CSV table of C-alpha atoms and ligand atoms in Angstrom, one decimal:
chain,number,residue,atom,x,y,z
T,1329,MET,CA,0.0,0.0,0.0
T,1330,ASP,CA,2.6,2.5,1.1
T,1331,SER,CA,6.2,2.6,0.4
T,1332,PHE,CA,7.1,5.1,3.1
T,1333,ALA,CA,10.2,4.0,5.1
T,1334,ALA,CA,8.3,5.1,8.2
T,1335,LEU,CA,5.8,2.4,7.8
T,1336,ARG,CA,7.3,-1.0,8.4
T,1337,PRO,CA,5.9,-4.1,6.8
T,1338,ARG,CA,3.1,-5.7,8.7
T,1339,ARG,CA,4.2,-8.6,10.9
T,1340,LYS,CA,3.3,-11.9,9.5
T,1341,THR,CA,0.6,-13.6,11.7
T,1342,ARG,CA,-1.5,-16.6,11.3
T,1343,VAL,CA,-5.2,-16.2,10.4
T,1344,VAL,CA,-7.7,-16.8,13.2
T,1345,ASN,CA,-11.3,-17.1,12.3
T,1346,VAL,CA,-13.7,-15.5,14.8
T,1347,GLY,CA,-17.3,-16.2,13.8
T,1348,GLY,CA,-16.6,-15.7,10.1
T,1349,VAL,CA,-14.4,-12.7,10.5
T,1350,ALA,CA,-10.8,-13.5,9.7
T,1351,ILE,CA,-8.2,-11.8,11.9
T,1352,GLY,CA,-4.5,-11.7,11.1
T,1353,GLY,CA,-2.5,-12.6,8.0
T,1354,ASP,CA,-3.2,-10.1,5.2
T,1355,ASN,CA,-6.8,-9.4,6.3
T,1356,PRO,CA,-7.8,-5.9,7.1
T,1357,ILE,CA,-6.9,-4.7,10.6
T,1358,ARG,CA,-10.3,-5.2,12.3
T,1359,VAL,CA,-12.1,-2.7,14.4
T,1360,GLN,CA,-13.8,-3.8,17.6
T,1361,THR,CA,-15.5,-2.4,20.6
T,1362,MET,CA,-17.1,-3.6,23.8
T,1363,THR,CA,-20.6,-3.0,25.2
T,1364,ASN,CA,-21.1,-1.2,28.5
T,1365,THR,CA,-24.6,-2.4,29.1
T,1366,ASP,CA,-25.6,-5.2,31.6
T,1367,THR,CA,-25.3,-8.2,29.3
T,1368,LEU,CA,-28.5,-9.6,31.0
T,1369,ASP,CA,-30.4,-6.6,29.7
T,1370,ILE,CA,-30.9,-8.1,26.2
T,1371,GLU,CA,-32.8,-5.2,24.7
T,1372,ALA,CA,-30.3,-2.5,25.8
T,1373,THR,CA,-27.3,-4.7,24.7
T,1374,VAL,CA,-28.8,-5.4,21.3
T,1375,ALA,CA,-29.5,-1.7,20.8
T,1376,GLN,CA,-25.9,-0.9,21.6
T,1377,ILE,CA,-24.5,-3.6,19.4
T,1378,ARG,CA,-26.8,-2.4,16.6
T,1379,ALA,CA,-25.5,1.1,16.9
T,1380,CYS,CA,-21.9,0.0,17.1
T,1381,VAL,CA,-22.2,-2.2,14.0
T,1382,LYS,CA,-23.8,0.6,12.1
T,1383,ALA,CA,-20.9,2.8,13.1
T,1384,GLY,CA,-18.4,0.2,11.7
T,1385,ALA,CA,-17.6,-2.2,14.5
T,1386,GLU,CA,-16.6,-5.6,13.1
T,1387,LEU,CA,-16.5,-7.5,16.4
T,1388,VAL,CA,-18.2,-6.8,19.7
T,1389,ARG,CA,-17.1,-7.9,23.1
T,1390,LEU,CA,-19.6,-8.3,26.0
T,1391,THR,CA,-18.9,-8.8,29.7
T,1392,THR,CA,-19.8,-12.3,30.9
T,1393,PRO,CA,-18.9,-12.5,34.6
T,1394,THR,CA,-21.1,-15.5,35.3
T,1395,PRO,CA,-22.4,-18.5,33.3
T,1396,LYS,CA,-25.8,-16.8,33.2
T,1397,HIS,CA,-24.3,-13.8,31.5
T,1398,ALA,CA,-22.6,-16.1,29.0
T,1399,GLN,CA,-26.0,-17.7,28.2
T,1400,ALA,CA,-27.5,-14.3,27.5
T,1401,LEU,CA,-25.4,-14.2,24.3
T,1402,GLY,CA,-27.9,-16.7,22.9
T,1403,PRO,CA,-30.9,-14.4,22.9
T,1404,ILE,CA,-28.7,-11.4,22.0
T,1405,ARG,CA,-27.5,-13.2,18.9
T,1406,GLU,CA,-31.0,-14.3,18.0
T,1407,ALA,CA,-32.3,-10.8,18.2
T,1408,LEU,CA,-29.5,-9.5,16.1
T,1409,LEU,CA,-30.0,-12.2,13.5
T,1410,LYS,CA,-33.7,-11.3,13.2
T,1411,GLU,CA,-32.5,-7.8,12.1
T,1412,GLU,CA,-29.9,-9.5,9.8
T,1413,ILE,CA,-27.0,-8.1,11.9
T,1414,VAL,CA,-24.2,-10.6,11.7
T,1415,VAL,CA,-21.3,-9.8,14.0
T,1416,PRO,CA,-19.0,-12.0,16.0
T,1417,LEU,CA,-19.6,-11.8,19.7
T,1418,ILE,CA,-16.8,-12.2,22.2
T,1419,ALA,CA,-17.3,-13.2,25.8
T,1420,ASP,CA,-15.1,-11.4,28.3
T,1421,VAL,CA,-14.3,-13.7,31.2
T,1422,HIS,CA,-12.6,-13.0,34.4
T,1423,PHE,CA,-12.2,-15.0,37.6
T,1424,LEU,CA,-14.8,-17.7,37.0
T,1425,PRO,CA,-13.7,-20.8,34.9
T,1426,ALA,CA,-17.4,-21.9,34.8
T,1427,ALA,CA,-18.2,-18.7,32.9
T,1428,ALA,CA,-15.5,-19.5,30.4
T,1429,PHE,CA,-16.9,-23.0,29.8
T,1430,GLU,CA,-20.4,-21.7,29.3
T,1431,ALA,CA,-19.1,-18.9,27.0
T,1432,LEU,CA,-17.7,-21.5,24.6
T,1433,LYS,CA,-21.3,-22.6,23.9
T,1434,TRP,CA,-22.5,-19.1,23.0
T,1435,ALA,CA,-19.6,-16.8,22.0
T,1436,ASP,CA,-17.4,-16.8,18.8
T,1437,LYS,CA,-14.4,-16.1,20.9
T,1438,VAL,CA,-13.7,-16.2,24.6
T,1439,ARG,CA,-11.3,-13.9,26.4
T,1440,LEU,CA,-9.4,-15.2,29.3
T,1441,ASN,CA,-7.3,-13.0,31.6
T,1442,PRO,CA,-4.3,-15.0,32.9
T,1443,GLY,CA,-4.0,-12.6,35.8
T,1444,ASN,CA,-7.2,-13.7,37.5
T,1445,LEU,CA,-8.4,-17.1,36.2
T,1446,PHE,CA,-6.4,-19.5,38.3
T,1447,ASP,CA,-4.5,-16.9,40.2
T,1448,GLY,CA,-5.3,-14.1,42.5
T,1449,LYS,CA,-4.3,-10.6,43.5
T,1450,ILE,CA,-4.4,-9.4,47.1
T,1451,PHE,CA,-1.0,-7.7,46.9
T,1452,ARG,CA,0.8,-10.5,48.8
T,1453,GLU,CA,4.5,-10.7,48.4
T,1454,LEU,CA,5.3,-14.3,47.5
T,1455,THR,CA,8.7,-15.9,47.4
T,1456,PHE,CA,9.6,-18.4,44.7
T,1457,ASP,CA,12.7,-20.2,43.6
T,1458,ASP,CA,12.9,-21.7,40.1
T,1459,ALA,CA,11.6,-25.0,41.3
T,1460,SER,CA,8.6,-23.7,43.2
T,1461,TYR,CA,7.8,-21.3,40.4
T,1462,ALA,CA,7.9,-24.2,37.9
T,1463,LYS,CA,5.4,-26.0,40.2
T,1464,GLU,CA,3.1,-23.1,39.9
T,1465,ILE,CA,3.2,-23.3,36.1
T,1466,GLU,CA,2.4,-27.0,36.4
T,1467,ARG,CA,-0.6,-26.1,38.6
T,1468,ILE,CA,-1.9,-23.6,36.0
T,1469,GLU,CA,-1.4,-26.1,33.2
T,1470,GLU,CA,-3.4,-28.8,35.1
T,1471,SER,CA,-6.1,-26.3,35.8
T,1472,LEU,CA,-6.3,-25.3,32.1
T,1473,LEU,CA,-6.4,-28.8,30.7
T,1474,PRO,CA,-10.2,-29.3,30.8
T,1475,PHE,CA,-10.7,-25.9,29.2
T,1476,ILE,CA,-8.2,-26.6,26.5
T,1477,ALA,CA,-10.1,-29.8,25.6
T,1478,ALA,CA,-13.3,-27.9,25.6
T,1479,VAL,CA,-12.1,-25.0,23.4
T,1480,LYS,CA,-10.6,-27.5,21.0
T,1481,ALA,CA,-13.9,-29.3,20.7
T,1482,SER,CA,-15.9,-26.1,20.4
T,1483,GLY,CA,-14.0,-24.8,17.3
T,1484,LYS,CA,-14.1,-21.3,18.9
T,1485,ALA,CA,-11.2,-18.9,19.1
T,1486,LEU,CA,-9.6,-17.6,22.2
T,1487,ARG,CA,-8.2,-14.3,23.3
T,1488,ILE,CA,-5.5,-14.3,25.9
T,1489,GLY,CA,-5.9,-10.8,27.2
T,1490,CYS,CA,-3.5,-9.6,29.9
T,1491,ASN,CA,-4.0,-6.3,31.6
T,1492,HIS,CA,-1.2,-4.5,33.4
T,1493,GLY,CA,-3.6,-3.7,36.3
T,1494,SER,CA,-4.6,-7.3,36.9
T,1495,LEU,CA,-1.3,-9.1,37.1
T,1496,SER,CA,-1.4,-11.8,39.8
T,1497,ASP,CA,0.6,-11.7,43.0
T,1498,ARG,CA,2.5,-14.7,41.7
T,1499,VAL,CA,3.6,-12.8,38.6
T,1500,LEU,CA,4.2,-9.5,40.4
T,1501,SER,CA,6.4,-11.3,43.0
T,1502,ARG,CA,8.4,-13.0,40.4
T,1503,TYR,CA,8.8,-10.3,37.7
T,1504,GLY,CA,7.7,-7.1,39.4
T,1505,ASP,CA,5.2,-4.6,38.1
T,1506,THR,CA,6.8,-4.3,34.8
T,1507,PRO,CA,6.3,-4.9,31.0
T,1508,LEU,CA,8.2,-8.1,31.5
T,1509,GLY,CA,5.6,-9.2,34.0
T,1510,ILE,CA,2.8,-8.5,31.6
T,1511,VAL,CA,4.6,-10.4,28.9
T,1512,GLU,CA,5.5,-13.4,31.0
T,1513,SER,CA,2.0,-13.6,32.4
T,1514,THR,CA,0.8,-14.0,28.8
T,1515,MET,CA,3.5,-16.2,27.6
T,1516,GLU,CA,2.9,-18.7,30.4
T,1517,TYR,CA,-0.6,-19.2,29.0
T,1518,LEU,CA,0.5,-19.2,25.4
T,1519,ARG,CA,3.2,-21.8,26.1
T,1520,ILE,CA,0.6,-24.1,27.7
T,1521,PHE,CA,-1.9,-23.7,24.8
T,1522,LYS,CA,0.9,-24.2,22.3
T,1523,LYS,CA,2.1,-27.3,24.1
T,1524,HIS,CA,-1.4,-28.8,23.8
T,1525,ASP,CA,-1.6,-27.9,20.2
T,1526,PHE,CA,-4.3,-25.2,20.4
T,1527,HIS,CA,-3.5,-22.2,18.2
T,1528,ASP,CA,-6.7,-20.2,17.4
T,1529,ILE,CA,-5.5,-17.5,19.7
T,1530,ILE,CA,-5.4,-13.7,19.5
T,1531,VAL,CA,-3.2,-12.0,22.1
T,1532,ALA,CA,-3.9,-8.6,23.7
T,1533,LEU,CA,-1.6,-6.8,26.2
T,1534,LYS,CA,-3.1,-3.6,27.6
T,1535,ALA,CA,-2.1,-0.9,30.0
T,1536,SER,CA,-3.6,2.5,30.8
T,1537,ASN,CA,-0.2,4.0,30.2
T,1538,PRO,CA,0.5,3.9,26.5
T,1539,LEU,CA,4.2,3.9,27.0
T,1540,ILE,CA,4.0,0.7,29.1
T,1541,MET,CA,1.5,-0.8,26.6
T,1542,ILE,CA,4.0,-0.1,23.7
T,1543,GLU,CA,6.9,-1.5,25.5
T,1544,ALA,CA,5.0,-4.6,26.6
T,1545,ASN,CA,3.9,-5.3,23.1
T,1546,ARG,CA,7.3,-4.9,21.6
T,1547,LEU,CA,8.7,-7.3,24.2
T,1548,LEU,CA,5.9,-9.7,23.6
T,1549,ILE,CA,6.6,-9.8,19.8
T,1550,ALA,CA,10.3,-10.4,20.4
T,1551,THR,CA,9.5,-13.2,22.8
T,1552,MET,CA,6.9,-14.8,20.6
T,1553,ASP,CA,9.2,-14.6,17.6
T,1554,GLN,CA,11.9,-16.4,19.6
T,1555,GLU,CA,9.5,-19.1,20.5
T,1556,GLY,CA,8.0,-19.5,17.1
T,1557,MET,CA,4.6,-18.0,17.8
T,1558,ASP,CA,2.7,-16.1,15.2
T,1559,TYR,CA,-0.6,-15.3,16.9
T,1560,PRO,CA,-2.4,-12.2,15.8
T,1561,ILE,CA,-2.3,-9.2,18.1
T,1562,HIS,CA,-5.1,-7.0,19.4
T,1563,LEU,CA,-4.1,-3.5,20.3
T,1564,GLY,CA,-5.6,-1.1,22.8
T,1565,VAL,CA,-4.8,1.3,25.6
T,1566,THR,CA,-7.2,0.3,28.4
T,1567,GLU,CA,-8.9,2.9,30.5
T,1568,ALA,CA,-7.6,5.6,28.3
T,1569,GLY,CA,-10.2,8.1,29.6
T,1570,ASN,CA,-12.5,10.3,27.6
T,1571,GLY,CA,-12.4,13.1,25.2
T,1572,GLU,CA,-9.1,14.4,23.8
T,1573,GLU,CA,-7.1,12.6,26.5
T,1574,GLY,CA,-8.5,9.2,25.7
T,1575,ARG,CA,-8.1,9.7,22.0
T,1576,ALA,CA,-4.5,11.0,22.3
T,1577,LYS,CA,-3.4,8.1,24.5
T,1578,SER,CA,-5.1,5.6,22.2
T,1579,THR,CA,-3.6,7.1,19.1
T,1580,LEU,CA,-0.1,7.1,20.6
T,1581,GLY,CA,-0.2,3.5,21.9
T,1582,ILE,CA,-2.1,1.9,19.0
T,1583,GLY,CA,-0.6,4.1,16.3
T,1584,THR,CA,3.0,3.6,17.3
T,1585,LEU,CA,2.7,-0.1,17.2
T,1586,LEU,CA,0.7,-0.1,13.9
T,1587,MET,CA,3.6,1.9,12.4
T,1588,GLU,CA,5.9,-0.8,13.5
T,1589,GLY,CA,3.9,-3.5,11.7
T,1590,ILE,CA,2.3,-4.8,14.9
T,1591,GLY,CA,-1.5,-5.2,15.3
T,1592,ASP,CA,-4.2,-7.2,13.5
T,1593,THR,CA,-7.2,-5.8,15.4
T,1594,ILE,CA,-7.7,-2.7,17.5
T,1595,ARG,CA,-10.0,-1.1,20.1
T,1596,VAL,CA,-10.1,2.4,21.4
T,1597,SER,CA,-11.3,2.2,25.0
T,1598,LEU,CA,-13.1,5.4,25.9
T,1599,THR,CA,-15.1,6.5,28.9
T,1600,GLU,CA,-17.9,7.3,26.5
T,1601,ASP,CA,-20.6,5.6,24.5
T,1602,PRO,CA,-18.8,2.7,22.7
T,1603,VAL,CA,-20.2,4.0,19.4
T,1604,LYS,CA,-17.8,6.9,19.7
T,1605,GLU,CA,-14.8,4.6,19.8
T,1606,ILE,CA,-15.3,3.5,16.2
T,1607,PRO,CA,-14.5,6.7,14.3
T,1608,THR,CA,-11.3,7.0,16.3
T,1609,CYS,CA,-10.3,3.4,15.4
T,1610,TYR,CA,-10.8,4.1,11.7
T,1611,GLY,CA,-9.1,7.5,12.1
T,1612,ILE,CA,-6.0,5.8,13.6
T,1613,LEU,CA,-6.0,3.2,10.8
T,1614,GLN,CA,-6.3,5.8,8.1
T,1615,ALA,CA,-3.6,8.1,9.6
T,1616,THR,CA,-1.1,5.2,9.9
T,1617,HIS,CA,-2.1,4.1,6.3
T,1618,ARG,CA,-2.8,0.6,7.6
T,1619,ARG,CA,-6.4,0.6,6.4
T,1620,ILE,CA,-7.8,3.2,4.1
T,1621,THR,CA,-11.5,3.5,4.4
T,1622,ARG,CA,-12.2,7.0,3.3
T,1623,THR,CA,-10.9,10.1,1.5
T,1624,GLU,CA,-7.6,11.4,2.7
T,1625,PHE,CA,-7.8,15.1,3.4
T,1626,ILE,CA,-5.0,17.7,3.7
T,1627,SER,CA,-6.1,21.1,4.9
T,1628,CYS,CA,-4.1,24.0,6.1
T,1629,PRO,CA,-4.7,25.5,9.6
T,1630,SER,CA,-5.3,28.9,7.9
T,1631,CYS,CA,-3.5,32.1,8.8
T,1632,GLY,CA,-3.7,35.8,7.9
T,1633,ARG,CA,-3.3,35.0,4.3
T,1634,THR,CA,-6.3,32.7,4.1
T,1635,LEU,CA,-8.5,33.9,1.3
T,1636,PHE,CA,-11.8,32.2,2.3
T,1637,ASP,CA,-13.5,31.0,5.5
T,1638,ILE,CA,-11.7,27.7,5.5
T,1639,GLU,CA,-13.2,25.9,8.4
T,1640,PRO,CA,-16.8,25.6,7.1
T,1641,VAL,CA,-15.6,24.9,3.6
T,1642,THR,CA,-13.4,22.1,4.8
T,1643,ASN,CA,-16.3,20.6,6.8
T,1644,LEU,CA,-18.6,20.9,3.7
T,1645,ILE,CA,-16.0,19.2,1.4
T,1646,LYS,CA,-15.5,16.5,4.0
T,1647,GLU,CA,-19.2,15.9,4.3
T,1648,ARG,CA,-19.8,15.7,0.6
T,1649,MET,CA,-16.6,14.0,-0.5
T,1650,GLY,CA,-15.5,12.0,2.6
T,1651,HIS,CA,-16.5,8.7,1.1
T,1652,LEU,CA,-14.1,8.6,-1.9
T,1653,LYS,CA,-11.9,5.9,-0.4
T,1654,GLY,CA,-8.3,6.3,-1.3
T,1655,LEU,CA,-8.6,9.8,-3.0
T,1656,HIS,CA,-6.5,12.6,-1.6
T,1657,ILE,CA,-8.1,16.1,-1.5
T,1658,ALA,CA,-6.2,19.2,-0.4
T,1659,ILE,CA,-7.9,22.3,0.9
T,1660,MET,CA,-5.5,25.2,1.1
T,1661,GLY,CA,-6.1,28.8,2.2
T,1662,CYS,CA,-3.6,30.3,-0.3
T,1663,ILE,CA,-0.9,29.4,-2.8
T,1664,VAL,CA,2.1,30.1,-0.5
T,1665,ASN,CA,2.6,26.7,1.0
T,1666,GLY,CA,-0.4,25.2,-0.8
T,1667,LEU,CA,1.2,23.7,-3.9
T,1668,GLY,CA,4.1,22.2,-2.0
T,1669,GLU,CA,2.0,20.7,0.8
T,1670,MET,CA,-0.6,19.3,-1.5
T,1671,ALA,CA,1.9,17.7,-3.8
T,1672,ASP,CA,0.6,14.2,-3.1
T,1673,ALA,CA,-3.1,15.2,-3.5
T,1674,ASP,CA,-5.2,14.1,-6.4
T,1675,TYR,CA,-7.2,17.4,-6.2
T,1676,GLY,CA,-6.6,20.8,-4.7
T,1677,TYR,CA,-9.1,23.5,-3.6
T,1678,VAL,CA,-6.9,26.6,-3.1
T,1679,GLY,CA,-7.8,30.1,-2.3
T,1680,GLY,CA,-7.1,32.4,-5.2
T,1681,ALA,CA,-8.2,36.1,-5.1
T,1682,HIS,CA,-10.7,37.1,-2.4
T,1683,GLY,CA,-13.9,35.1,-2.9
T,1684,GLN,CA,-12.4,33.1,-5.7
T,1685,VAL,CA,-10.9,29.6,-5.7
T,1686,SER,CA,-8.5,27.7,-7.9
T,1687,LEU,CA,-9.0,24.0,-8.5
T,1688,TYR,CA,-6.1,21.7,-9.2
T,1689,ARG,CA,-5.8,18.2,-10.6
T,1690,LYS,CA,-2.6,17.0,-9.0
T,1691,LYS,CA,-0.2,19.9,-9.5
T,1692,THR,CA,-2.0,21.3,-12.5
T,1693,LEU,CA,-4.2,24.3,-12.3
T,1694,VAL,CA,-7.4,23.3,-14.1
T,1695,LYS,CA,-9.8,26.2,-13.1
T,1696,ARG,CA,-9.0,29.6,-11.9
T,1697,GLY,CA,-11.2,32.3,-10.4
T,1698,VAL,CA,-14.1,30.0,-9.5
T,1699,PRO,CA,-16.6,31.9,-7.4
T,1700,GLU,CA,-16.5,30.6,-3.8
T,1701,LYS,CA,-20.2,29.7,-3.8
T,1702,GLU,CA,-19.8,27.4,-6.8
T,1703,ALA,CA,-16.4,26.0,-6.0
T,1704,VAL,CA,-17.4,22.9,-4.1
T,1705,ASP,CA,-19.9,21.8,-6.8
T,1706,GLU,CA,-17.2,22.5,-9.4
T,1707,LEU,CA,-14.7,20.3,-7.6
T,1708,ILE,CA,-17.3,17.5,-7.6
T,1709,SER,CA,-17.9,18.0,-11.3
T,1710,LEU,CA,-14.1,17.8,-11.9
T,1711,ILE,CA,-13.9,14.5,-9.9
T,1712,LYS,CA,-16.9,13.1,-11.8
T,1713,SER,CA,-15.4,14.1,-15.2
T,1714,ASP,CA,-12.3,12.1,-14.3
T,1715,GLY,CA,-14.5,9.1,-13.5
T,1716,LYS,CA,-13.4,9.0,-9.8
T,1717,TRP,CA,-16.7,9.8,-8.2
T,1718,VAL,CA,-18.8,7.2,-6.5
T,1719,ASP,CA,-22.2,7.8,-5.0
T,1720,VAL,CA,-22.7,7.4,-1.2
T,1721,LYS,CA,-24.1,4.0,-0.3
T,1722,VAL,CA,-27.5,4.4,1.3
I,2380,SF4,S1,-1.6,27.5,3.0
I,2380,SF4,FE1,-1.6,29.8,3.0
I,2380,SF4,S2,-3.4,30.3,4.2
I,2380,SF4,FE2,-2.9,28.2,4.7
I,2380,SF4,S3,-1.7,28.4,6.5
I,2380,SF4,FE3,-0.3,28.2,4.7
I,2380,SF4,S4,0.1,30.4,4.2
I,2380,SF4,FE4,-1.7,30.4,5.5
């Protein structure tokens, strides 16, 4: 797609099928979110999933703290299918193994958190030597064996999702509160599943601090590569907050790793309606050039030289031309930096004299002195005459 040196090749991962949506390999980087309704409230949960899917969510995770919550995925899916909404449902399990077993019956993917499934956290300092720690790993393996058999028989996928905030006392005592702790907590599970020949796994390491999240993921990739694991990676900065803060943290954490070729699916976790997470996900994918889903816009910040009211014009152009996937459109206040900055653009809308606009195809001026009121329509006509226009899908 891009030949920029800044964008490293995407890491080769295996393809994991989650309810008909393929994750990893050369598949598009998937966008997911999580409901914040009570999963037992079927109507509210279905309404939220409907809205998220409409906004572009390709997978939806729901919290399933108990087997009863896991069972609720049955009627939720049924209601969605009645409306012809087909979307993979992921059960989010913590603490209760029984919920994980039940979730295998109803979900397309089950998330396990190694920090709290067969381990606990009450901030105890534990002491281990190598032998006693190895015994702990054996204990976890034994505990996991029935689940491994069940997940294999189910044909469902698994997410090993480790959060910085939920590392067990065992891991904290051995590795400290560090990215290494997050990685080892995950690797312990991955090694066990690999040993027992189960590989339909997606891995997620999250932290609320994007710097820790970035470092943990880099270390995870290095460790997985050393051990011959190619599981797809889900990226997210957990508890990122809301508003600009949440979006900035998420963009830093997810965007940095995407640029390095890491990441097969993403979620932006905001303290907001989950529907609002989706545009940010697509924005990060577009900005990193990992998944182009709409028009690429370049617009100047405007200054004293600006020859038209650039903000409303930019909004209008984005509204009317934002669906032209892959096309680059530049909106520039004047010619000073305009031509240089828009060198990569397919079309340019540039302030000429007051109240007049110049339209460019690539670097070539094709219309000069277009009255401002007509310029947006003229730009659309130009795109149409080049055969690059598509109508918005209704
Ligand atoms: S392109 Fe022109 S109007 Fe826009 S910021 Fe640069 S100098 Fe100012």
